[in-house]
PDB file of C-alpha atoms and ligand atoms in Angstrom:
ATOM      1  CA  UNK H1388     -15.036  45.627  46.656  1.00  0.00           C
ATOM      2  CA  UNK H1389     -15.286  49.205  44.992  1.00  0.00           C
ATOM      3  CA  UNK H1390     -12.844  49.345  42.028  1.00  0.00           C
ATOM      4  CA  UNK H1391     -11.075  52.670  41.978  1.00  0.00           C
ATOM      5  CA  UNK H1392     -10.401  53.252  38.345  1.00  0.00           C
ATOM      6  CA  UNK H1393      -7.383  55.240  36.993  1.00  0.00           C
ATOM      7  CA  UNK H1394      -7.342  58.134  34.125  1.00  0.00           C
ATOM      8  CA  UNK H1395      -7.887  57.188  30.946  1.00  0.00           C
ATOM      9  CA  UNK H1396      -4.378  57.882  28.854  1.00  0.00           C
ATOM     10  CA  UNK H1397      -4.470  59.819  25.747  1.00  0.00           C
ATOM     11  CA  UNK H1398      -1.012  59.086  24.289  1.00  0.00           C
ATOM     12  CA  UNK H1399      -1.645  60.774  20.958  1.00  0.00           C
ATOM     13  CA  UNK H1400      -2.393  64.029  22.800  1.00  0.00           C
ATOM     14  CA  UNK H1401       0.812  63.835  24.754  1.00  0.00           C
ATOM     15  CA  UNK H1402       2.678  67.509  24.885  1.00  0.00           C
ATOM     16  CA  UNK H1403       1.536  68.119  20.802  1.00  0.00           C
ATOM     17  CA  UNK H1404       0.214  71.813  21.647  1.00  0.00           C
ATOM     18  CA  UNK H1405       3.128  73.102  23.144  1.00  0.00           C
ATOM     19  CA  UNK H1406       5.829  75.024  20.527  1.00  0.00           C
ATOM     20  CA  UNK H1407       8.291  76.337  23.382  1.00  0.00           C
ATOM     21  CA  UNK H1408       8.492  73.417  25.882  1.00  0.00           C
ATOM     22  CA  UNK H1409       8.701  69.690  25.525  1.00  0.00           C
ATOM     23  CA  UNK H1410       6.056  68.140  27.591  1.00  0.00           C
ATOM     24  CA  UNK H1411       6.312  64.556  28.395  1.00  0.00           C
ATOM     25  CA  UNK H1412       3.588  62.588  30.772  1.00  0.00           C
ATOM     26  CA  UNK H1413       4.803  61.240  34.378  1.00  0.00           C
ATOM     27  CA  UNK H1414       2.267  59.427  35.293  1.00  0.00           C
ATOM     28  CA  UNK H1415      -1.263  58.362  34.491  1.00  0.00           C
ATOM     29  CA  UNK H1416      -2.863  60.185  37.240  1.00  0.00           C
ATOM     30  CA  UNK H1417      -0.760  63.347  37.197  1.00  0.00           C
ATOM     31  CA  UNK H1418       2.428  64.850  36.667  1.00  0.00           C
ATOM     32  CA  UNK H1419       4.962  65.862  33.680  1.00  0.00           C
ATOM     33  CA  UNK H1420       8.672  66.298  32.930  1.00  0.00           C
ATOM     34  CA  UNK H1421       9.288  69.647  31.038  1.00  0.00           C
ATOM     35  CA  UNK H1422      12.338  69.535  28.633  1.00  0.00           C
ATOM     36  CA  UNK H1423      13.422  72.448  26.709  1.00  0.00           C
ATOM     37  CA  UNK H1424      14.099  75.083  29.481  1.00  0.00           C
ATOM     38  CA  UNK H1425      16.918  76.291  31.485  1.00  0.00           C
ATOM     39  CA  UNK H1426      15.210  77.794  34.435  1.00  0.00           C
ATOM     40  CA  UNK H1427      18.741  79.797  35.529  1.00  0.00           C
ATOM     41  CA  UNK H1428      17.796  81.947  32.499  1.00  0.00           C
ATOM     42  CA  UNK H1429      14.962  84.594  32.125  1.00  0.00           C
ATOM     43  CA  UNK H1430      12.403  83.424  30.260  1.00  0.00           C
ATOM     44  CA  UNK H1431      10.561  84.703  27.698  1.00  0.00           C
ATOM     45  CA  UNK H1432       6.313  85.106  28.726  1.00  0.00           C
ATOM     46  CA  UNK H1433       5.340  82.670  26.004  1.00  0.00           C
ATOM     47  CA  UNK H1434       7.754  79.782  27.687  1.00  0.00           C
ATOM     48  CA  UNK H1435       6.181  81.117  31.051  1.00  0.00           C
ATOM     49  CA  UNK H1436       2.590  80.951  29.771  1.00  0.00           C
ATOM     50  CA  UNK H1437       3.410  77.453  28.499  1.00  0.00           C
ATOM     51  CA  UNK H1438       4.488  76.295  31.754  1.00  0.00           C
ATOM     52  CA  UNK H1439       1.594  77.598  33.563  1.00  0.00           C
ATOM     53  CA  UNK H1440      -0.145  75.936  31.048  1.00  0.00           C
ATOM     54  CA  UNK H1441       1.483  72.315  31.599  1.00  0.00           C
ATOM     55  CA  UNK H1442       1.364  73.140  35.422  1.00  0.00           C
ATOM     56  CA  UNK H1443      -2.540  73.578  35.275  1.00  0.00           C
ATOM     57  CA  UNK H1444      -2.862  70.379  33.288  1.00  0.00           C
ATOM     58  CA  UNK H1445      -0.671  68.560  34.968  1.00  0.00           C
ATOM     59  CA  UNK H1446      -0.804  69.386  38.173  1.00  0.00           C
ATOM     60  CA  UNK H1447       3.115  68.760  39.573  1.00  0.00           C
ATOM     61  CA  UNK H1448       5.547  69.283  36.772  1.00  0.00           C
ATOM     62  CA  UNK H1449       9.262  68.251  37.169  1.00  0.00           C
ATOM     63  CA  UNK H1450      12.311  70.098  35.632  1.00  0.00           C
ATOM     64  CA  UNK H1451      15.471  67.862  35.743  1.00  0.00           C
ATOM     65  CA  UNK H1452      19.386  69.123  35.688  1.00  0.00           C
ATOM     66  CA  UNK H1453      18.894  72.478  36.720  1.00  0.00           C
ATOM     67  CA  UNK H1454      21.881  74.555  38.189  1.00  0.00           C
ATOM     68  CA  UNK H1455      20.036  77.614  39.915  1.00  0.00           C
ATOM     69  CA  UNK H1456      20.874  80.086  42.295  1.00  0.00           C
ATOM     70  CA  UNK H1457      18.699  81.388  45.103  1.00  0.00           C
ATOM     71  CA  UNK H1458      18.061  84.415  43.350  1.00  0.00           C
ATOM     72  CA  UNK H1459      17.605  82.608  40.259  1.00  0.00           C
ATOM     73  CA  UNK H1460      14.557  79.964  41.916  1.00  0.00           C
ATOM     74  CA  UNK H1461      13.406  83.467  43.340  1.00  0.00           C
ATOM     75  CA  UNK H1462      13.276  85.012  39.855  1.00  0.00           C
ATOM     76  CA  UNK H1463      11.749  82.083  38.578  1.00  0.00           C
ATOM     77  CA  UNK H1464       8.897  81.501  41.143  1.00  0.00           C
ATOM     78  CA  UNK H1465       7.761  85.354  40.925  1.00  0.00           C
ATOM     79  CA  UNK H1466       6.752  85.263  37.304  1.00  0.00           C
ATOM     80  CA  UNK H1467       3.885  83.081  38.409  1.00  0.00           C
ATOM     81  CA  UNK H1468       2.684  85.442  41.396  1.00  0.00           C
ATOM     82  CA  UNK H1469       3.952  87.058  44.655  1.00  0.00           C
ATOM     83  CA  UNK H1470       6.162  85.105  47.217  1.00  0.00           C
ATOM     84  CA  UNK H1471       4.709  83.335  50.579  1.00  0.00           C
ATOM     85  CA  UNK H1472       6.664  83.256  53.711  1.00  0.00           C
ATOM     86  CA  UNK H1473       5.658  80.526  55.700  1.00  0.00           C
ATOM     87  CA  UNK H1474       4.268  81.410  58.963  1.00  0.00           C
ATOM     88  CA  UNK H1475       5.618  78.901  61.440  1.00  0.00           C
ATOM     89  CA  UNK H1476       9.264  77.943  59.964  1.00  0.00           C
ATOM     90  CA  UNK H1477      11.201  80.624  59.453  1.00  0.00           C
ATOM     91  CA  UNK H1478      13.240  81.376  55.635  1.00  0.00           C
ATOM     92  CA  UNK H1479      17.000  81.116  55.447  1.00  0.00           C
ATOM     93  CA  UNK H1480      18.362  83.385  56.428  1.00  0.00           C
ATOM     94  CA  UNK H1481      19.713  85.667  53.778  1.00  0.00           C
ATOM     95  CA  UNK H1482      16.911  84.349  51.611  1.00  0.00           C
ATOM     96  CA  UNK H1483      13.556  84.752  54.013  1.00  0.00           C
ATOM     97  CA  UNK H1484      11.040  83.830  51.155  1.00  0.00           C
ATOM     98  CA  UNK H1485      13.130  80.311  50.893  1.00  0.00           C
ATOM     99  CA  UNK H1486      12.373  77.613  52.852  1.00  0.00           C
ATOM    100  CA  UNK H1487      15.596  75.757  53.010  1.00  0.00           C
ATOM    101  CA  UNK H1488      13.737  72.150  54.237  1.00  0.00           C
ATOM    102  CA  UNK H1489      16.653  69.985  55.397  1.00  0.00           C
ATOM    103  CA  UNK H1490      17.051  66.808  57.358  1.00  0.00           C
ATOM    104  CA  UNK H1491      20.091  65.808  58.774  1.00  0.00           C
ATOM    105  CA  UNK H1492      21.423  62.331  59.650  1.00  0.00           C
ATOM    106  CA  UNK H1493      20.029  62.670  62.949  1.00  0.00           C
ATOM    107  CA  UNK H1494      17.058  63.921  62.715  1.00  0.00           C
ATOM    108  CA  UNK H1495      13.929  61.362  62.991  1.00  0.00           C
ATOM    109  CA  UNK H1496      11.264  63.829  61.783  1.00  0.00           C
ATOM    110  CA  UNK H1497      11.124  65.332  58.421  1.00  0.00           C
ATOM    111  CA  UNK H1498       9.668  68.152  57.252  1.00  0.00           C
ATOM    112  CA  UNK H1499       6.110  67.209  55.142  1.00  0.00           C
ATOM    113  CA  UNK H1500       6.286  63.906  55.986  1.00  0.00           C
ATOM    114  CA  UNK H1501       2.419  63.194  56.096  1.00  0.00           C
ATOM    115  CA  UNK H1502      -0.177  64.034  53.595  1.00  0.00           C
ATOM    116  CA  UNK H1503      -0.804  67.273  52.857  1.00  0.00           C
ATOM    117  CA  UNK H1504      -1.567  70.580  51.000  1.00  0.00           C
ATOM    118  CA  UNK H1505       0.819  73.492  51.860  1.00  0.00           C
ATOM    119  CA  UNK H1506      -0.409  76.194  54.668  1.00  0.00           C
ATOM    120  CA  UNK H1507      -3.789  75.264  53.036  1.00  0.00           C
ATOM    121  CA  UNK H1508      -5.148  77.105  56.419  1.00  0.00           C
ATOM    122  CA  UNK H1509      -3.998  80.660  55.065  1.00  0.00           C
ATOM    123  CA  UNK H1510      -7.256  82.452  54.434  1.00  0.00           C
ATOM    124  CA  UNK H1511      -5.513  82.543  50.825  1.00  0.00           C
ATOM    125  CA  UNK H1512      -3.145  79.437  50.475  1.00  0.00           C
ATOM    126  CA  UNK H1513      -0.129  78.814  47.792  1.00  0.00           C
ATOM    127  CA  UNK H1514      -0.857  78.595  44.255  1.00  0.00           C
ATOM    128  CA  UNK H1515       1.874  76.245  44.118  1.00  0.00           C
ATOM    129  CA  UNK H1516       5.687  75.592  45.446  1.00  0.00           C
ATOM    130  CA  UNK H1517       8.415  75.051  43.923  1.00  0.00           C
ATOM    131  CA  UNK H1518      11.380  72.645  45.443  1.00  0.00           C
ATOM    132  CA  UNK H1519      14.775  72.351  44.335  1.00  0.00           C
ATOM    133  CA  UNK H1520      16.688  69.323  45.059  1.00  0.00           C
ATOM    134  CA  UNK H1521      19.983  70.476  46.467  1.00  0.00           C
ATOM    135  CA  UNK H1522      21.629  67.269  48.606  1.00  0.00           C
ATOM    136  CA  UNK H1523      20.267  63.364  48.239  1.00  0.00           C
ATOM    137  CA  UNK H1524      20.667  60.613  50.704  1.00  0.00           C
ATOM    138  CA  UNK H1525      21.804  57.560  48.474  1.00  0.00           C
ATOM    139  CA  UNK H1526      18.472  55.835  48.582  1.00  0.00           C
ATOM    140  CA  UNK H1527      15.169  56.793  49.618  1.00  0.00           C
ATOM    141  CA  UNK H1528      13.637  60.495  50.166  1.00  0.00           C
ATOM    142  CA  UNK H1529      11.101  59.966  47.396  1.00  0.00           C
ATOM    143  CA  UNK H1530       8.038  62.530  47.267  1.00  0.00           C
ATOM    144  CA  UNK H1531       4.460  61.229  46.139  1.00  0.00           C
ATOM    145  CA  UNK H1532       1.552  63.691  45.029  1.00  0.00           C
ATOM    146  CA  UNK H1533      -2.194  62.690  44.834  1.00  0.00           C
ATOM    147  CA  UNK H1534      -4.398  64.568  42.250  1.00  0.00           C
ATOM    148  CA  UNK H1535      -7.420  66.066  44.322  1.00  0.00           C
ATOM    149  CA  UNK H1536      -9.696  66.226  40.826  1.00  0.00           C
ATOM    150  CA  UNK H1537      -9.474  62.508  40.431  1.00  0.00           C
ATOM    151  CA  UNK H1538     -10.281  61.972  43.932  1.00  0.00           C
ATOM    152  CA  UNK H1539     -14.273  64.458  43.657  1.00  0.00           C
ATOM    153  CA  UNK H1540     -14.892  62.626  39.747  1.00  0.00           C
ATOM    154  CA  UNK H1541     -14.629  59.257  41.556  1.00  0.00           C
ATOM    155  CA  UNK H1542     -17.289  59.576  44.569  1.00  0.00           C
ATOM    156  CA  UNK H1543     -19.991  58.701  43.886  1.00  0.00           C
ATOM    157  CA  UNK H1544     -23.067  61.128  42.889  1.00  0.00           C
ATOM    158  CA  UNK H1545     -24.731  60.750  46.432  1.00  0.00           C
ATOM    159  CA  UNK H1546     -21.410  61.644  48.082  1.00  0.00           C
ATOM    160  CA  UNK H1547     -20.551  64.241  45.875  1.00  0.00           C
ATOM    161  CA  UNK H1548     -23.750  65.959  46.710  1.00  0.00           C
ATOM    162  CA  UNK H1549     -22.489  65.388  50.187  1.00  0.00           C
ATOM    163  CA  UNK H1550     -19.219  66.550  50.274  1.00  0.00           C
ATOM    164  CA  UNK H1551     -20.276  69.614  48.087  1.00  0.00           C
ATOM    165  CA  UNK H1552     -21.803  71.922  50.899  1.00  0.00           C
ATOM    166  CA  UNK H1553     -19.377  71.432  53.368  1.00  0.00           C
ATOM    167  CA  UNK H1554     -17.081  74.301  54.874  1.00  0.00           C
ATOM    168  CA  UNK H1555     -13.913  72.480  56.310  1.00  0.00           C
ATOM    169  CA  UNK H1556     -11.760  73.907  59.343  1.00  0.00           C
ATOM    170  CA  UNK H1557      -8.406  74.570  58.340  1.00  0.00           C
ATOM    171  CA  UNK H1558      -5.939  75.502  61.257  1.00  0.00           C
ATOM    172  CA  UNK H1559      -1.920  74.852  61.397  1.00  0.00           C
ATOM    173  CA  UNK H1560      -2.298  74.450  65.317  1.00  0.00           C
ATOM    174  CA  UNK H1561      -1.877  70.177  65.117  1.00  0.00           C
ATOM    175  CA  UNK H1562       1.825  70.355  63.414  1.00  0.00           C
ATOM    176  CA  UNK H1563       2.878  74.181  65.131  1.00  0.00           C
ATOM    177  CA  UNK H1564       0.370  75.120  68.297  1.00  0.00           C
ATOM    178  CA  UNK H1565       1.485  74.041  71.566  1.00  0.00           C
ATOM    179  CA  UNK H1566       0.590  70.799  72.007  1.00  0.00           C
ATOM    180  CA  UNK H1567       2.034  70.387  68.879  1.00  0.00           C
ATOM    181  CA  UNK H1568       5.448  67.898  69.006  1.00  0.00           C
ATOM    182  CA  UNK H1569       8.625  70.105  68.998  1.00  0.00           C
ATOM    183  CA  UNK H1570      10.256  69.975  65.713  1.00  0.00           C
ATOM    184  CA  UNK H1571      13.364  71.701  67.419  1.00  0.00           C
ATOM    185  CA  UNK H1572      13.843  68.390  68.844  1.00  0.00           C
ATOM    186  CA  UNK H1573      13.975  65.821  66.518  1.00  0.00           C
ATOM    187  CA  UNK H1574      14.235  68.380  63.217  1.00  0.00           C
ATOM    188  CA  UNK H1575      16.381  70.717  61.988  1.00  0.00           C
ATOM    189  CA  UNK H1576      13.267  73.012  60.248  1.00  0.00           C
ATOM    190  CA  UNK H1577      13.304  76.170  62.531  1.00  0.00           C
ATOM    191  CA  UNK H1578      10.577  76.004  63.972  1.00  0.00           C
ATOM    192  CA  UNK H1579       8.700  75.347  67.504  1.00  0.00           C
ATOM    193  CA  UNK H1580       5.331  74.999  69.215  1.00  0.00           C
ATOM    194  CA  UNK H1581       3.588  78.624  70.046  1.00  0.00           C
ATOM    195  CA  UNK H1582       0.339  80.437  70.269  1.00  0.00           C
ATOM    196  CA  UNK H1583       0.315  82.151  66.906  1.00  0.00           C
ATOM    197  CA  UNK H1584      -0.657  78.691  65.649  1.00  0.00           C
ATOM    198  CA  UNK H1585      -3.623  78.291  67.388  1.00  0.00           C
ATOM    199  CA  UNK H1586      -6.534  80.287  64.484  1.00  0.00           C
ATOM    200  CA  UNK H1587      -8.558  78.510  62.028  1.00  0.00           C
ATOM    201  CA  UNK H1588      -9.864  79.041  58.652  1.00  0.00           C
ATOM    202  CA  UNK H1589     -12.810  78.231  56.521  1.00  0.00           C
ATOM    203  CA  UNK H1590     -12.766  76.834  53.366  1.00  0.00           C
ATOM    204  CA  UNK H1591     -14.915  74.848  51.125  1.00  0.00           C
ATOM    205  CA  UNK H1592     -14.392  70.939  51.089  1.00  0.00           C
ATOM    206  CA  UNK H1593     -15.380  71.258  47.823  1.00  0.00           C
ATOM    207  CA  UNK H1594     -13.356  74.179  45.720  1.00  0.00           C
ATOM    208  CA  UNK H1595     -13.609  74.991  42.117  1.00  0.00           C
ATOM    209  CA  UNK H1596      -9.867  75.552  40.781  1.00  0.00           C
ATOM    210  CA  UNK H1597     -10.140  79.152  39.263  1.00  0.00           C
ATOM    211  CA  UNK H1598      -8.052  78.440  36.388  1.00  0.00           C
ATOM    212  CA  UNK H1599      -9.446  74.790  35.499  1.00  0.00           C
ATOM    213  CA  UNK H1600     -12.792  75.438  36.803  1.00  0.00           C
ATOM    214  CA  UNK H1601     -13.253  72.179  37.830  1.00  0.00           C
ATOM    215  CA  UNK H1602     -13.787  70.784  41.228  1.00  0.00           C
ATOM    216  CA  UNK H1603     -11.673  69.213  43.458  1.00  0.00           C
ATOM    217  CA  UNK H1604     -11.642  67.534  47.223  1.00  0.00           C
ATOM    218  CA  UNK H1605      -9.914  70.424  49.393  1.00  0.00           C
ATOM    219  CA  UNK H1606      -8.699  68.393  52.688  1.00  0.00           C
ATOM    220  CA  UNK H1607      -5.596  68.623  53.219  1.00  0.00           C
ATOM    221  CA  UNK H1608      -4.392  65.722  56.675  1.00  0.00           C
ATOM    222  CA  UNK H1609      -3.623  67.429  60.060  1.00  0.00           C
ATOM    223  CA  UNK H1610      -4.740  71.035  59.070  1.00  0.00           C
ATOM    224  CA  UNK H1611      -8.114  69.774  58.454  1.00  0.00           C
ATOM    225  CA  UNK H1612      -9.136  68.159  61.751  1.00  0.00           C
ATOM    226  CA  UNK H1613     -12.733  69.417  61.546  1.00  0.00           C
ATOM    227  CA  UNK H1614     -15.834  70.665  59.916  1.00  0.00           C
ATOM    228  CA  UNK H1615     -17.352  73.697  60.026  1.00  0.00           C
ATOM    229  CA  UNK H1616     -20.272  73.407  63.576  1.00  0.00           C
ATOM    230  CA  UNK H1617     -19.205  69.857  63.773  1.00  0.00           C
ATOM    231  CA  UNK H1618     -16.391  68.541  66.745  1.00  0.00           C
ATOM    232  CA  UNK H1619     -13.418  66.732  66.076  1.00  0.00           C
ATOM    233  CA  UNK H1620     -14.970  63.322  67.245  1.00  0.00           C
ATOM    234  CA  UNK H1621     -17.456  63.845  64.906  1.00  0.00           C
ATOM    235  CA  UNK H1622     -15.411  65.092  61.814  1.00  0.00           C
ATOM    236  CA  UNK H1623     -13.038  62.249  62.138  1.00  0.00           C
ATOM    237  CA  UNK H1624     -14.893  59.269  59.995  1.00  0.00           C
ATOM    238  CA  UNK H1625     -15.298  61.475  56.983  1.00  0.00           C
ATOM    239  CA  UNK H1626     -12.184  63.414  57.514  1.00  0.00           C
ATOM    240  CA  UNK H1627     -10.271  59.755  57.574  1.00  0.00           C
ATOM    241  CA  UNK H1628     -12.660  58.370  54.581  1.00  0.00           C
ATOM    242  CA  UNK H1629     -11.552  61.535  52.385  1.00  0.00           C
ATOM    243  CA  UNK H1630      -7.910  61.557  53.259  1.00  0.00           C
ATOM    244  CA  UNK H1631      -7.734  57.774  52.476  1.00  0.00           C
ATOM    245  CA  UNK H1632      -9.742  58.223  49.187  1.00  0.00           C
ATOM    246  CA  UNK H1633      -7.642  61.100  47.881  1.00  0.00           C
ATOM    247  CA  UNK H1634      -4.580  59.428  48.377  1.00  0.00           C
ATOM    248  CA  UNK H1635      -5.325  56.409  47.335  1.00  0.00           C
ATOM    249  CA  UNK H1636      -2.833  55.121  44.641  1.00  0.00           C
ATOM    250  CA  UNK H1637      -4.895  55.091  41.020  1.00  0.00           C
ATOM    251  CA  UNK H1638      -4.430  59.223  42.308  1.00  0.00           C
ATOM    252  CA  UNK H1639      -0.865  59.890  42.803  1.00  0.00           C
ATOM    253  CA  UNK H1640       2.589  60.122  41.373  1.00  0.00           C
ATOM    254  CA  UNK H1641       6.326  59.301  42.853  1.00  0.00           C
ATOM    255  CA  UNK H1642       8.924  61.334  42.403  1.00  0.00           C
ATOM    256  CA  UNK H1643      12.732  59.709  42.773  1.00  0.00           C
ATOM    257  CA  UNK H1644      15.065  62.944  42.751  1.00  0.00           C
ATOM    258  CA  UNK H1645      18.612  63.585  41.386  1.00  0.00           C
ATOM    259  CA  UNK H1646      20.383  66.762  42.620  1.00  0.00           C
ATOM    260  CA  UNK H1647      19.448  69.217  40.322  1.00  0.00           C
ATOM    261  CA  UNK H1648      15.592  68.162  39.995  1.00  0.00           C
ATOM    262  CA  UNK H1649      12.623  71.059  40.594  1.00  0.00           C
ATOM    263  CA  UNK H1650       9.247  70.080  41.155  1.00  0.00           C
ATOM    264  CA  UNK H1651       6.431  72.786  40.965  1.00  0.00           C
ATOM    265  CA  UNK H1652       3.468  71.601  42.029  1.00  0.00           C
ATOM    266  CA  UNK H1653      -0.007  73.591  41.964  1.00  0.00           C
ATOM    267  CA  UNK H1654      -0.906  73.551  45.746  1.00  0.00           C
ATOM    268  CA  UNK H1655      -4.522  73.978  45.225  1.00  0.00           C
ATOM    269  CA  UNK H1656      -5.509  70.826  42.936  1.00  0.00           C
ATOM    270  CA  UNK H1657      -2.670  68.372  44.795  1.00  0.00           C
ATOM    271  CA  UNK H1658      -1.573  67.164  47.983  1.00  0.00           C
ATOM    272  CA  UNK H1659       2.213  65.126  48.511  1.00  0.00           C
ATOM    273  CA  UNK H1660       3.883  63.777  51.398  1.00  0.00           C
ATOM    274  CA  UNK H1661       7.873  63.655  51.823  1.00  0.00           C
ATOM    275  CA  UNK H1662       9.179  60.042  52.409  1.00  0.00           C
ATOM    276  CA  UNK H1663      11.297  59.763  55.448  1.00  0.00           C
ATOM    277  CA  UNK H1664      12.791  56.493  54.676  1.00  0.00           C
ATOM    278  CA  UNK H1665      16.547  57.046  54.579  1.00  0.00           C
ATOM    279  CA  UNK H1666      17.571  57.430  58.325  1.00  0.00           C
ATOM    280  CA  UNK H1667      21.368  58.317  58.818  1.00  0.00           C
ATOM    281  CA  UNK H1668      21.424  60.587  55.758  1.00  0.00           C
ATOM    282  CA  UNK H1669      21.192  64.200  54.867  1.00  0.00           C
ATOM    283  CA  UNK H1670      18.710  65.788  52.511  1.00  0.00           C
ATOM    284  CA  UNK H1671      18.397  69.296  51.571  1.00  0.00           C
ATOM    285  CA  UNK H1672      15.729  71.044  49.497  1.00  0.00           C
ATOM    286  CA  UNK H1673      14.737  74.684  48.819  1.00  0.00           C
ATOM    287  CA  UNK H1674      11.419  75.683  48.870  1.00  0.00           C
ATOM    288  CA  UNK H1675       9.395  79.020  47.589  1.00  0.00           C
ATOM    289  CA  UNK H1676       6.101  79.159  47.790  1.00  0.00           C
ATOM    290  CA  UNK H1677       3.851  80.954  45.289  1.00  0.00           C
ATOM    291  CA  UNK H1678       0.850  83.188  47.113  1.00  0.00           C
ATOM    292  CA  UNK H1679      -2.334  82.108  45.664  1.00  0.00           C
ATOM    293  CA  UNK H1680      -6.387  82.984  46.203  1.00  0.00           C
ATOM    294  CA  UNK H1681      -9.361  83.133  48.558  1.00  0.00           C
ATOM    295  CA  UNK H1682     -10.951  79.211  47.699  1.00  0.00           C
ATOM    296  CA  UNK H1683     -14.471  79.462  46.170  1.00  0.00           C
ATOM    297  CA  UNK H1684     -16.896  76.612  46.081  1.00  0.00           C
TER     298      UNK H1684
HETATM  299  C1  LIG J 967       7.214  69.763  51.514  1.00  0.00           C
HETATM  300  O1  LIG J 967       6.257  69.281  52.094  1.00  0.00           O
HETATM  301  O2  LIG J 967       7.167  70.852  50.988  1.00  0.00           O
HETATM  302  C2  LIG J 967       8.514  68.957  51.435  1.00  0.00           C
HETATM  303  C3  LIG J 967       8.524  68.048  50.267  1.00  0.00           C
HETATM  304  C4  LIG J 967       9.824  67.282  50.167  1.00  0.00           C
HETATM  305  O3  LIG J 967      10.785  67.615  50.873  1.00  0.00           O
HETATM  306  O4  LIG J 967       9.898  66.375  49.360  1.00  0.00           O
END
């Protein structure tokens, strides 16, 4: 049996380097809570460079108690870049570069419930998001995130050299194109099968993170069906061995909101997957999403 070791933990490093925010570890694998910052206010650049800083390290960094306003999670998200609006589910609708991701009692199908990177098949996919926890069911609703750096260190060398040519497929037509189920019928995410869905894009399966420089496993579960001149059927067993590795436990984190958390992830070093596990209930979330760069091998 291969035994998938964890991080080591460096306790007496813990948050010692940072003089503006309190920086506590989540997890051993990734993850931190931030203390110290109200993010309704404007913050000064050397509390913004420190959490970019504790976002790079960290990889999904959680803010808890926060009272913001759309325009405030707005303000917020653009000192770290320009704004995405998703391509397939449309913004609210005074606020088109939110996301307002919402499941109500009814629904059976929740939005990011599966494994995944977000629009990772933009030729230039999010730096990060940023989700604010707005309505809880009682129980349940969790969110888990898997740190894709882990997941390349522990191959082994032969399948890192491998994995490290590779050009994956990246398309958003399995979850939006027209074969795609209709999440206007089981959802309440605006969105529905259609045409503009059907494109893909190239990226390496093995990117360097161009603010870590280190290397990560770039898959990211139904928008990366394929490999570059290889078919599905033949994609599949490596495609399934990679999503299973990266997300395998010793790798990820789980998040149990209150109203008033925010988690920021950074898009290109993680993937995280939504629990649906509290049928009957409502949950509602706001999203921005951070425009981020061309992946380089
Ligand atoms: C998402 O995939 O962005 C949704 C995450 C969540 O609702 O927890």
């Amino acid at each position: 049996m291969t035994v998938i070791a964890g991080p080591r933990v460096r306790p007496q490093e813990e948050g010692t380097d940072y003089s503006h925010i309190g920086v506590t570890r989540y997890s051993a694998s990734l993850g931190a809570i931030i203390d110290g910052v109200d993010l309704s206010q404007e913050l000064s650049d050397d509390v913004i460079a420190e959490i970019r800083r504790a976002l790079i390290e960290h990889l999904v960094i959680f803010f808890r108690g926060q009272e913001i306003t759309p325009e405030q999670h707005l303000a917020f998200a653009k000192r770290f870049g320009t704004l995405n609006q998703h391509d397939q589910v449309k913004g609210m609708a005074d606020y088109p570069d939110i996301i307002e991701v919402r499941q109500e009692p009814t629904d059976t199908r929740n939005f990011g419930g599966a494994w995944h990177g977000d629009v990772t098949y933009l030729p230039e996919p999010p730096l990060g998001s940023i989700l604010y926890a707005k309505e809880l069911p009682p129980v349940g609703g969790d969110t888990l995130w898997a740190n894709l750096y882990l997941a390349y260190d522990q191959l082994s060398p032969g399948m890192r050299a491998m994995c490290d040519p590779l050009v994956m497929m990246h398309t958003p037509a399995k979850i939006y194109g027209l074969a795609s189920l209709d999440w206007s019928k089981d959802s309440s995410m605006d969105s529905s099968p259609n045409t503009s869905a059907h494109y893909e894009t190239e990226h390496p399966l093995v990117r360097t993170h161009p603010e870590s420089h280190r290397k990560l496993i770039y898959v990211s579960g139904a928008y990366t069906p394929r490999f570059k001149d290889m078919s599905e059927e033949e994609s599949t067993p490596l495609v399934d061995y990679l999503m299973d590795h990266v997300t395998r436990e010793p790798f990820t984190c789980r998040w149990r909101w209150e109203v008033g958390d925010v988690a920021f992830w950074d898009n290109r070093a993680t993937l995280h997957y939504a629990l649906n596990d509290y049928s009957g209930h409502r949950r509602v979330m706001h999203r921005v999403t951070i425009n981020g760069e061309r992946p380089v091998a």
